Amino acid sequence: MTEMDSKSLDSHKSGSLVCVGTGLNLAGQITVLSQSYIEHADTVFSLMPDGFAERWVGRLNSNVRSLQSFYAQKGEVKNRRDTYAQMVNAIVAEVRLGKKVVCALYGHPGVFACVGHLAIEQLQREGFRAQMEPGVSAESCLWADLGVDPASSGHQSVEASQFMFYRQSISPAAYLVLWQIGLAGEHTLTKFHTCSDKLQVLVELLAQWYPLEHEVILYEAATLPVQSPRIDKLMLKDLPQARLTDISTLCIPPSEALQLNEQALAKLEINADDFG
C-alpha cells in the first residue's frame, strides 16, 4: 500500500472529535452549534466548574463522562501533566472505537485548556477528523463585566506564572490581564494555590511599570445565573494579602496615557495635532 493510499483510507476513519465550549455562565453562553454537537454525540467527555453544570450537560446526552476523576484525589500528589495525558488518552481511545466524541469544556475549549488541543493534534496525526468550536471565554466575560473596550488602549494577556518565570516587556499604557493569579509562581504542577510570598515577588516585578498605589482589579466571572461577577478593586501593594481562588484573574488598568509616535506619524504624513 502506498503512502497516498494510506492517507486516503485514514481520511475515512469513522471516529471523530469535536471540542466545544459551554461558556462560563451555566447554559446561557453555549452556542446552538456546540449544544447540537453534545446532543448528537455517541460519547461526551465533560469538564465543568461545578455539579450544576455537570448535571446540565448530562441532560443533553445520556452518555456523559466527567474528566474530573483524572485529577488528584484527596491526599494524592499528582502532576497535572499526568492528569492531562490521561484525559487525552481516554478521549482518543473512544474516537479510535469509531465513536462520534465531544469534549465539552467550560469557557472556551482552547483558552487555558490544553486537553482539547492535545487530543485534536494526536487524532489529526492518526487521520481522524478532529476540530474545535469557539466558546465564551473568561476574557470575553471580563471585558463585558468591567465595561471596558480593550481597543481603547490595547491589552496584553499573560498567564501569571509565565509572567514571573520569563522576561516580559509590558506597556503601562495598555491593560494587562494576568490569568490564574491564584497559582502565581507555582511551578510543580501539583498544587492549586499560591502564597503571599510568591505574590510579593509578583508585586515587585509589576512595580517596574506600575506605582504600588496603582489600582488593580481582581476578577472572577459568574458561573451561575444567580451569581454576580467578582470585581474587587485594590492597590497593587495589597495583592499579597488578597483572597484568591483558582479562577481569580488580575486586571491592571493603564497607569500611563498613550504616547504618540512622532517619527511614525511624520513618515505617514500625519499631523500630531489631529489627535488633539
PDB file of C-alpha atoms in Angstrom:
ATOM      1  CA  MET A   1       0.000   0.000   0.000  1.00  0.00           C
ATOM      2  CA  THR A   2       1.388   3.371  -0.978  1.00  0.00           C
ATOM      3  CA  GLU A   3       1.549   6.356   1.351  1.00  0.00           C
ATOM      4  CA  MET A   4      -1.165   8.049  -0.736  1.00  0.00           C
ATOM      5  CA  ASP A   5      -3.468   5.028  -0.381  1.00  0.00           C
ATOM      6  CA  SER A   6      -2.886   5.026   3.380  1.00  0.00           C
ATOM      7  CA  LYS A   7      -3.791   8.702   3.680  1.00  0.00           C
ATOM      8  CA  SER A   8      -6.940   8.113   1.615  1.00  0.00           C
ATOM      9  CA  LEU A   9      -8.062   5.351   3.961  1.00  0.00           C
ATOM     10  CA  ASP A  10      -7.257   7.468   7.042  1.00  0.00           C
ATOM     11  CA  SER A  11      -9.499  10.256   5.790  1.00  0.00           C
ATOM     12  CA  HIS A  12     -12.464   7.864   6.003  1.00  0.00           C
ATOM     13  CA  LYS A  13     -11.972   6.747   9.613  1.00  0.00           C
ATOM     14  CA  SER A  14     -15.374   6.819  11.262  1.00  0.00           C
ATOM     15  CA  GLY A  15     -14.398   8.171  14.671  1.00  0.00           C
ATOM     16  CA  SER A  16     -14.341  11.906  15.216  1.00  0.00           C
ATOM     17  CA  LEU A  17     -13.823  14.530  17.906  1.00  0.00           C
ATOM     18  CA  VAL A  18     -15.302  17.975  18.381  1.00  0.00           C
ATOM     19  CA  CYS A  19     -14.151  20.102  21.320  1.00  0.00           C
ATOM     20  CA  VAL A  20     -16.783  22.623  22.355  1.00  0.00           C
ATOM     21  CA  GLY A  21     -17.032  25.342  24.983  1.00  0.00           C
ATOM     22  CA  THR A  22     -20.056  25.782  27.224  1.00  0.00           C
ATOM     23  CA  GLY A  23     -19.182  29.326  28.262  1.00  0.00           C
ATOM     24  CA  LEU A  24     -18.802  30.433  31.867  1.00  0.00           C
ATOM     25  CA  ASN A  25     -22.423  31.015  32.853  1.00  0.00           C
ATOM     26  CA  LEU A  26     -24.418  27.796  33.097  1.00  0.00           C
ATOM     27  CA  ALA A  27     -26.476  27.045  29.962  1.00  0.00           C
ATOM     28  CA  GLY A  28     -26.646  30.682  28.878  1.00  0.00           C
ATOM     29  CA  GLN A  29     -23.421  31.074  26.922  1.00  0.00           C
ATOM     30  CA  ILE A  30     -23.195  27.912  24.837  1.00  0.00           C
ATOM     31  CA  THR A  31     -23.729  28.287  21.095  1.00  0.00           C
ATOM     32  CA  VAL A  32     -26.538  26.474  19.294  1.00  0.00           C
ATOM     33  CA  LEU A  33     -23.968  24.548  17.254  1.00  0.00           C
ATOM     34  CA  SER A  34     -21.980  23.409  20.286  1.00  0.00           C
ATOM     35  CA  GLN A  35     -25.128  22.264  22.080  1.00  0.00           C
ATOM     36  CA  SER A  36     -26.145  20.305  18.997  1.00  0.00           C
ATOM     37  CA  TYR A  37     -22.781  18.529  18.924  1.00  0.00           C
ATOM     38  CA  ILE A  38     -23.278  17.466  22.558  1.00  0.00           C
ATOM     39  CA  GLU A  39     -26.826  16.245  21.929  1.00  0.00           C
ATOM     40  CA  HIS A  40     -25.864  14.087  18.933  1.00  0.00           C
ATOM     41  CA  ALA A  41     -22.562  12.645  20.192  1.00  0.00           C
ATOM     42  CA  ASP A  42     -22.048   8.964  20.941  1.00  0.00           C
ATOM     43  CA  THR A  43     -19.864   9.881  23.895  1.00  0.00           C
ATOM     44  CA  VAL A  44     -19.373  13.197  25.696  1.00  0.00           C
ATOM     45  CA  PHE A  45     -16.398  13.908  27.932  1.00  0.00           C
ATOM     46  CA  SER A  46     -17.021  16.932  30.133  1.00  0.00           C
ATOM     47  CA  LEU A  47     -15.059  19.173  32.454  1.00  0.00           C
ATOM     48  CA  MET A  48     -17.343  21.615  34.218  1.00  0.00           C
ATOM     49  CA  PRO A  49     -16.774  24.100  37.073  1.00  0.00           C
ATOM     50  CA  ASP A  50     -19.407  22.591  39.379  1.00  0.00           C
ATOM     51  CA  GLY A  51     -22.043  19.908  39.810  1.00  0.00           C
ATOM     52  CA  PHE A  52     -24.825  22.104  38.451  1.00  0.00           C
ATOM     53  CA  ALA A  53     -23.059  22.411  35.108  1.00  0.00           C
ATOM     54  CA  GLU A  54     -22.223  18.692  35.052  1.00  0.00           C
ATOM     55  CA  ARG A  55     -25.898  17.809  35.537  1.00  0.00           C
ATOM     56  CA  TRP A  56     -26.960  20.259  32.844  1.00  0.00           C
ATOM     57  CA  VAL A  57     -24.627  18.616  30.318  1.00  0.00           C
ATOM     58  CA  GLY A  58     -25.957  15.250  31.450  1.00  0.00           C
ATOM     59  CA  ARG A  59     -29.474  16.303  30.455  1.00  0.00           C
ATOM     60  CA  LEU A  60     -28.271  16.941  26.897  1.00  0.00           C
ATOM     61  CA  ASN A  61     -26.758  13.492  26.398  1.00  0.00           C
ATOM     62  CA  SER A  62     -27.221  10.205  28.269  1.00  0.00           C
ATOM     63  CA  ASN A  63     -23.564   9.156  27.861  1.00  0.00           C
ATOM     64  CA  VAL A  64     -21.503  11.830  29.608  1.00  0.00           C
ATOM     65  CA  ARG A  65     -18.217  11.012  31.305  1.00  0.00           C
ATOM     66  CA  SER A  66     -16.662  13.562  33.647  1.00  0.00           C
ATOM     67  CA  LEU A  67     -12.954  14.246  33.299  1.00  0.00           C
ATOM     68  CA  GLN A  68     -12.797  15.434  36.918  1.00  0.00           C
ATOM     69  CA  SER A  69     -11.915  11.919  38.091  1.00  0.00           C
ATOM     70  CA  PHE A  70      -8.468  12.196  36.495  1.00  0.00           C
ATOM     71  CA  TYR A  71      -7.412  14.969  38.867  1.00  0.00           C
ATOM     72  CA  ALA A  72      -5.572  14.106  42.069  1.00  0.00           C
ATOM     73  CA  GLN A  73      -7.888  12.680  44.694  1.00  0.00           C
ATOM     74  CA  LYS A  74      -7.856  13.734  48.340  1.00  0.00           C
ATOM     75  CA  GLY A  75      -4.404  13.154  49.859  1.00  0.00           C
ATOM     76  CA  GLU A  76      -2.853  12.322  46.483  1.00  0.00           C
ATOM     77  CA  VAL A  77       0.008  14.304  44.913  1.00  0.00           C
ATOM     78  CA  LYS A  78      -0.247  14.219  41.147  1.00  0.00           C
ATOM     79  CA  ASN A  79       1.413  16.247  38.410  1.00  0.00           C
ATOM     80  CA  ARG A  80      -1.169  17.947  36.199  1.00  0.00           C
ATOM     81  CA  ARG A  81       0.772  16.860  33.113  1.00  0.00           C
ATOM     82  CA  ASP A  82      -0.076  13.265  34.039  1.00  0.00           C
ATOM     83  CA  THR A  83      -3.697  14.252  34.578  1.00  0.00           C
ATOM     84  CA  TYR A  84      -3.946  15.916  31.168  1.00  0.00           C
ATOM     85  CA  ALA A  85      -2.237  12.979  29.441  1.00  0.00           C
ATOM     86  CA  GLN A  86      -4.763  10.572  30.978  1.00  0.00           C
ATOM     87  CA  MET A  87      -7.655  12.765  29.853  1.00  0.00           C
ATOM     88  CA  VAL A  88      -6.309  12.862  26.309  1.00  0.00           C
ATOM     89  CA  ASN A  89      -5.790   9.093  26.266  1.00  0.00           C
ATOM     90  CA  ALA A  90      -9.390   8.496  27.347  1.00  0.00           C
ATOM     91  CA  ILE A  91     -10.760  10.800  24.647  1.00  0.00           C
ATOM     92  CA  VAL A  92      -8.539   9.394  21.896  1.00  0.00           C
ATOM     93  CA  ALA A  93      -9.347   5.792  22.825  1.00  0.00           C
ATOM     94  CA  GLU A  94     -13.071   6.418  22.382  1.00  0.00           C
ATOM     95  CA  VAL A  95     -12.544   8.037  18.968  1.00  0.00           C
ATOM     96  CA  ARG A  96     -10.459   5.039  17.865  1.00  0.00           C
ATOM     97  CA  LEU A  97     -13.510   2.875  18.565  1.00  0.00           C
ATOM     98  CA  GLY A  98     -15.309   4.726  15.778  1.00  0.00           C
ATOM     99  CA  LYS A  99     -17.408   6.926  18.060  1.00  0.00           C
ATOM    100  CA  LYS A 100     -18.560  10.483  17.490  1.00  0.00           C
ATOM    101  CA  VAL A 101     -16.965  12.069  20.539  1.00  0.00           C
ATOM    102  CA  VAL A 102     -17.455  15.524  22.013  1.00  0.00           C
ATOM    103  CA  CYS A 103     -15.239  17.062  24.650  1.00  0.00           C
ATOM    104  CA  ALA A 104     -17.246  19.756  26.430  1.00  0.00           C
ATOM    105  CA  LEU A 105     -15.128  22.195  28.427  1.00  0.00           C
ATOM    106  CA  TYR A 106     -16.381  25.227  30.318  1.00  0.00           C
ATOM    107  CA  GLY A 107     -15.422  28.599  28.901  1.00  0.00           C
ATOM    108  CA  HIS A 108     -13.580  28.448  25.578  1.00  0.00           C
ATOM    109  CA  PRO A 109     -12.263  24.907  24.911  1.00  0.00           C
ATOM    110  CA  GLY A 110      -8.906  26.166  23.695  1.00  0.00           C
ATOM    111  CA  VAL A 111      -8.130  29.038  26.070  1.00  0.00           C
ATOM    112  CA  PHE A 112      -6.052  27.984  29.084  1.00  0.00           C
ATOM    113  CA  ALA A 113      -7.213  24.448  28.335  1.00  0.00           C
ATOM    114  CA  CYS A 114      -4.608  22.178  26.771  1.00  0.00           C
ATOM    115  CA  VAL A 115      -6.574  18.912  26.710  1.00  0.00           C
ATOM    116  CA  GLY A 116      -8.597  19.775  23.619  1.00  0.00           C
ATOM    117  CA  HIS A 117      -5.542  20.952  21.703  1.00  0.00           C
ATOM    118  CA  LEU A 118      -3.557  17.846  22.593  1.00  0.00           C
ATOM    119  CA  ALA A 119      -6.363  15.445  21.692  1.00  0.00           C
ATOM    120  CA  ILE A 120      -7.063  17.177  18.385  1.00  0.00           C
ATOM    121  CA  GLU A 121      -3.392  17.195  17.397  1.00  0.00           C
ATOM    122  CA  GLN A 122      -2.972  13.491  18.160  1.00  0.00           C
ATOM    123  CA  LEU A 123      -6.139  12.427  16.360  1.00  0.00           C
ATOM    124  CA  GLN A 124      -5.372  14.512  13.286  1.00  0.00           C
ATOM    125  CA  ARG A 125      -1.947  12.864  13.086  1.00  0.00           C
ATOM    126  CA  GLU A 126      -3.738   9.500  13.101  1.00  0.00           C
ATOM    127  CA  GLY A 127      -6.072  10.540  10.304  1.00  0.00           C
ATOM    128  CA  PHE A 128      -9.240  11.181  12.308  1.00  0.00           C
ATOM    129  CA  ARG A 129     -11.499  14.183  11.959  1.00  0.00           C
ATOM    130  CA  ALA A 130     -10.959  16.453  14.930  1.00  0.00           C
ATOM    131  CA  GLN A 131     -11.878  20.101  15.363  1.00  0.00           C
ATOM    132  CA  MET A 132     -12.600  22.820  17.899  1.00  0.00           C
ATOM    133  CA  GLU A 133     -15.560  25.159  18.161  1.00  0.00           C
ATOM    134  CA  PRO A 134     -15.155  28.521  19.941  1.00  0.00           C
ATOM    135  CA  GLY A 135     -16.827  29.337  23.212  1.00  0.00           C
ATOM    136  CA  VAL A 136     -17.345  32.310  25.510  1.00  0.00           C
ATOM    137  CA  SER A 137     -14.110  32.666  27.470  1.00  0.00           C
ATOM    138  CA  ALA A 138     -13.358  34.293  30.813  1.00  0.00           C
ATOM    139  CA  GLU A 139     -11.734  37.117  28.885  1.00  0.00           C
ATOM    140  CA  SER A 140     -14.957  37.766  26.967  1.00  0.00           C
ATOM    141  CA  CYS A 141     -16.816  37.961  30.278  1.00  0.00           C
ATOM    142  CA  LEU A 142     -14.147  40.190  31.820  1.00  0.00           C
ATOM    143  CA  TRP A 143     -14.435  42.948  29.212  1.00  0.00           C
ATOM    144  CA  ALA A 144     -18.228  42.836  29.366  1.00  0.00           C
ATOM    145  CA  ASP A 145     -18.413  42.894  33.173  1.00  0.00           C
ATOM    146  CA  LEU A 146     -15.810  45.639  33.564  1.00  0.00           C
ATOM    147  CA  GLY A 147     -17.388  47.725  30.812  1.00  0.00           C
ATOM    148  CA  VAL A 148     -14.046  48.058  29.022  1.00  0.00           C
ATOM    149  CA  ASP A 149     -13.300  48.045  25.305  1.00  0.00           C
ATOM    150  CA  PRO A 150      -9.693  46.784  25.138  1.00  0.00           C
ATOM    151  CA  ALA A 151      -9.326  48.582  21.823  1.00  0.00           C
ATOM    152  CA  SER A 152      -9.320  51.871  23.737  1.00  0.00           C
ATOM    153  CA  SER A 153      -5.671  51.406  24.672  1.00  0.00           C
ATOM    154  CA  GLY A 154      -4.817  47.839  23.707  1.00  0.00           C
ATOM    155  CA  HIS A 155      -4.196  44.980  26.091  1.00  0.00           C
ATOM    156  CA  GLN A 156      -1.697  42.276  26.956  1.00  0.00           C
ATOM    157  CA  SER A 157      -2.697  38.874  28.240  1.00  0.00           C
ATOM    158  CA  VAL A 158      -0.261  36.587  30.081  1.00  0.00           C
ATOM    159  CA  GLU A 159      -0.546  33.617  32.431  1.00  0.00           C
ATOM    160  CA  ALA A 160       0.637  34.842  35.848  1.00  0.00           C
ATOM    161  CA  SER A 161       3.356  32.251  36.450  1.00  0.00           C
ATOM    162  CA  GLN A 162       4.630  32.597  32.898  1.00  0.00           C
ATOM    163  CA  PHE A 163       4.853  36.338  33.511  1.00  0.00           C
ATOM    164  CA  MET A 164       7.024  35.634  36.564  1.00  0.00           C
ATOM    165  CA  PHE A 165       9.237  32.924  35.057  1.00  0.00           C
ATOM    166  CA  TYR A 166      10.157  34.692  31.814  1.00  0.00           C
ATOM    167  CA  ARG A 167      11.337  38.169  30.907  1.00  0.00           C
ATOM    168  CA  GLN A 168       8.422  40.298  29.778  1.00  0.00           C
ATOM    169  CA  SER A 169       8.057  43.683  28.146  1.00  0.00           C
ATOM    170  CA  ILE A 170       4.956  45.462  29.430  1.00  0.00           C
ATOM    171  CA  SER A 171       3.296  48.656  28.243  1.00  0.00           C
ATOM    172  CA  PRO A 172       1.750  50.502  31.219  1.00  0.00           C
ATOM    173  CA  ALA A 173      -0.373  52.415  28.692  1.00  0.00           C
ATOM    174  CA  ALA A 174      -2.361  49.240  27.915  1.00  0.00           C
ATOM    175  CA  TYR A 175      -4.489  46.916  30.013  1.00  0.00           C
ATOM    176  CA  LEU A 176      -2.611  43.959  31.443  1.00  0.00           C
ATOM    177  CA  VAL A 177      -4.509  40.751  32.227  1.00  0.00           C
ATOM    178  CA  LEU A 178      -2.736  38.126  34.340  1.00  0.00           C
ATOM    179  CA  TRP A 179      -4.526  34.799  34.300  1.00  0.00           C
ATOM    180  CA  GLN A 180      -4.535  32.158  37.037  1.00  0.00           C
ATOM    181  CA  ILE A 181      -3.269  34.643  39.609  1.00  0.00           C
ATOM    182  CA  GLY A 182      -4.257  32.158  42.306  1.00  0.00           C
ATOM    183  CA  LEU A 183      -1.431  29.899  41.042  1.00  0.00           C
ATOM    184  CA  ALA A 184       1.163  32.652  40.594  1.00  0.00           C
ATOM    185  CA  GLY A 185       4.697  31.290  40.958  1.00  0.00           C
ATOM    186  CA  GLU A 186       3.600  27.646  41.294  1.00  0.00           C
ATOM    187  CA  HIS A 187       5.872  25.512  39.090  1.00  0.00           C
ATOM    188  CA  THR A 188       5.450  21.939  40.369  1.00  0.00           C
ATOM    189  CA  LEU A 189       2.032  21.428  38.694  1.00  0.00           C
ATOM    190  CA  THR A 190       0.921  19.600  41.839  1.00  0.00           C
ATOM    191  CA  LYS A 191      -0.682  22.471  43.789  1.00  0.00           C
ATOM    192  CA  PHE A 192      -3.752  24.607  43.155  1.00  0.00           C
ATOM    193  CA  HIS A 193      -2.822  27.681  45.177  1.00  0.00           C
ATOM    194  CA  THR A 194      -0.085  30.263  45.649  1.00  0.00           C
ATOM    195  CA  CYS A 195       1.114  32.102  48.780  1.00  0.00           C
ATOM    196  CA  SER A 196       1.704  35.676  49.895  1.00  0.00           C
ATOM    197  CA  ASP A 197       5.489  35.383  49.460  1.00  0.00           C
ATOM    198  CA  LYS A 198       5.120  34.464  45.791  1.00  0.00           C
ATOM    199  CA  LEU A 199       2.567  37.201  45.279  1.00  0.00           C
ATOM    200  CA  GLN A 200       5.009  39.685  46.820  1.00  0.00           C
ATOM    201  CA  VAL A 201       7.559  38.676  44.161  1.00  0.00           C
ATOM    202  CA  LEU A 202       4.917  39.351  41.525  1.00  0.00           C
ATOM    203  CA  VAL A 203       4.190  42.776  43.018  1.00  0.00           C
ATOM    204  CA  GLU A 204       7.890  43.627  42.918  1.00  0.00           C
ATOM    205  CA  LEU A 205       8.043  42.644  39.256  1.00  0.00           C
ATOM    206  CA  LEU A 206       4.993  44.718  38.400  1.00  0.00           C
ATOM    207  CA  ALA A 207       6.437  47.689  40.284  1.00  0.00           C
ATOM    208  CA  GLN A 208       8.843  48.136  37.354  1.00  0.00           C
ATOM    209  CA  TRP A 209       5.894  49.535  35.390  1.00  0.00           C
ATOM    210  CA  TYR A 210       3.219  50.477  37.938  1.00  0.00           C
ATOM    211  CA  PRO A 211       3.172  52.531  41.169  1.00  0.00           C
ATOM    212  CA  LEU A 212       2.479  50.422  44.249  1.00  0.00           C
ATOM    213  CA  GLU A 213      -0.609  52.572  44.867  1.00  0.00           C
ATOM    214  CA  HIS A 214      -1.970  51.850  41.390  1.00  0.00           C
ATOM    215  CA  GLU A 215      -5.497  50.420  41.456  1.00  0.00           C
ATOM    216  CA  VAL A 216      -5.835  46.873  40.137  1.00  0.00           C
ATOM    217  CA  ILE A 217      -8.855  44.602  39.798  1.00  0.00           C
ATOM    218  CA  LEU A 218      -9.418  41.027  40.963  1.00  0.00           C
ATOM    219  CA  TYR A 219     -11.990  39.481  38.667  1.00  0.00           C
ATOM    220  CA  GLU A 220     -13.973  36.238  38.713  1.00  0.00           C
ATOM    221  CA  ALA A 221     -16.686  35.555  36.160  1.00  0.00           C
ATOM    222  CA  ALA A 222     -20.088  34.391  37.360  1.00  0.00           C
ATOM    223  CA  THR A 223     -20.749  30.711  36.653  1.00  0.00           C
ATOM    224  CA  LEU A 224     -24.419  30.607  37.660  1.00  0.00           C
ATOM    225  CA  PRO A 225     -27.282  32.910  36.584  1.00  0.00           C
ATOM    226  CA  VAL A 226     -27.950  33.837  40.222  1.00  0.00           C
ATOM    227  CA  GLN A 227     -24.349  34.947  40.794  1.00  0.00           C
ATOM    228  CA  SER A 228     -22.665  38.283  40.185  1.00  0.00           C
ATOM    229  CA  PRO A 229     -19.086  38.568  38.957  1.00  0.00           C
ATOM    230  CA  ARG A 230     -16.395  39.369  41.486  1.00  0.00           C
ATOM    231  CA  ILE A 231     -14.914  42.795  40.780  1.00  0.00           C
ATOM    232  CA  ASP A 232     -12.687  43.785  43.714  1.00  0.00           C
ATOM    233  CA  LYS A 233     -10.536  46.890  43.394  1.00  0.00           C
ATOM    234  CA  LEU A 234      -7.406  47.232  45.493  1.00  0.00           C
ATOM    235  CA  MET A 235      -3.964  48.778  45.398  1.00  0.00           C
ATOM    236  CA  LEU A 236      -1.187  46.765  43.796  1.00  0.00           C
ATOM    237  CA  LYS A 237       0.781  46.684  47.062  1.00  0.00           C
ATOM    238  CA  ASP A 238      -2.139  44.918  48.791  1.00  0.00           C
ATOM    239  CA  LEU A 239      -2.250  41.985  46.372  1.00  0.00           C
ATOM    240  CA  PRO A 240      -0.262  39.544  48.603  1.00  0.00           C
ATOM    241  CA  GLN A 241      -2.986  39.740  51.260  1.00  0.00           C
ATOM    242  CA  ALA A 242      -5.908  39.372  48.867  1.00  0.00           C
ATOM    243  CA  ARG A 243      -8.249  36.390  48.891  1.00  0.00           C
ATOM    244  CA  LEU A 244      -7.682  34.385  45.717  1.00  0.00           C
ATOM    245  CA  THR A 245      -9.279  31.325  44.175  1.00  0.00           C
ATOM    246  CA  ASP A 246      -8.348  29.090  41.264  1.00  0.00           C
ATOM    247  CA  ILE A 247     -10.492  31.220  38.921  1.00  0.00           C
ATOM    248  CA  SER A 248      -9.175  34.640  40.014  1.00  0.00           C
ATOM    249  CA  THR A 249      -7.838  36.918  37.301  1.00  0.00           C
ATOM    250  CA  LEU A 250      -5.836  40.110  37.808  1.00  0.00           C
ATOM    251  CA  CYS A 251      -6.678  43.012  35.516  1.00  0.00           C
ATOM    252  CA  ILE A 252      -4.388  46.038  35.663  1.00  0.00           C
ATOM    253  CA  PRO A 253      -5.742  49.217  34.025  1.00  0.00           C
ATOM    254  CA  PRO A 254      -3.281  51.546  32.280  1.00  0.00           C
ATOM    255  CA  SER A 255      -1.190  53.735  34.548  1.00  0.00           C
ATOM    256  CA  GLU A 256       0.020  55.974  31.722  1.00  0.00           C
ATOM    257  CA  ALA A 257      -1.524  57.645  28.691  1.00  0.00           C
ATOM    258  CA  LEU A 258      -0.675  56.504  25.180  1.00  0.00           C
ATOM    259  CA  GLN A 259       2.265  58.428  23.733  1.00  0.00           C
ATOM    260  CA  LEU A 260       2.247  59.486  20.096  1.00  0.00           C
ATOM    261  CA  ASN A 261       4.988  58.049  17.895  1.00  0.00           C
ATOM    262  CA  GLU A 262       6.038  61.264  16.187  1.00  0.00           C
ATOM    263  CA  GLN A 263       8.573  59.590  13.897  1.00  0.00           C
ATOM    264  CA  ALA A 264       5.976  57.189  12.525  1.00  0.00           C
ATOM    265  CA  LEU A 265       3.431  59.985  12.163  1.00  0.00           C
ATOM    266  CA  ALA A 266       5.932  62.049  10.175  1.00  0.00           C
ATOM    267  CA  LYS A 267       6.571  59.152   7.790  1.00  0.00           C
ATOM    268  CA  LEU A 268       2.821  58.708   7.401  1.00  0.00           C
ATOM    269  CA  GLU A 269       2.492  62.457   6.806  1.00  0.00           C
ATOM    270  CA  ILE A 270       0.006  62.737   9.686  1.00  0.00           C
ATOM    271  CA  ASN A 271      -0.177  65.866  11.793  1.00  0.00           C
ATOM    272  CA  ALA A 272       0.095  65.105  15.524  1.00  0.00           C
ATOM    273  CA  ASP A 273      -2.413  67.909  16.185  1.00  0.00           C
ATOM    274  CA  ASP A 274      -5.089  65.733  14.545  1.00  0.00           C
ATOM    275  CA  PHE A 275      -5.087  63.641  17.719  1.00  0.00           C
ATOM    276  CA  GLY A 276      -5.999  66.580  19.944  1.00  0.00           C
TER     277      GLY A 276
END
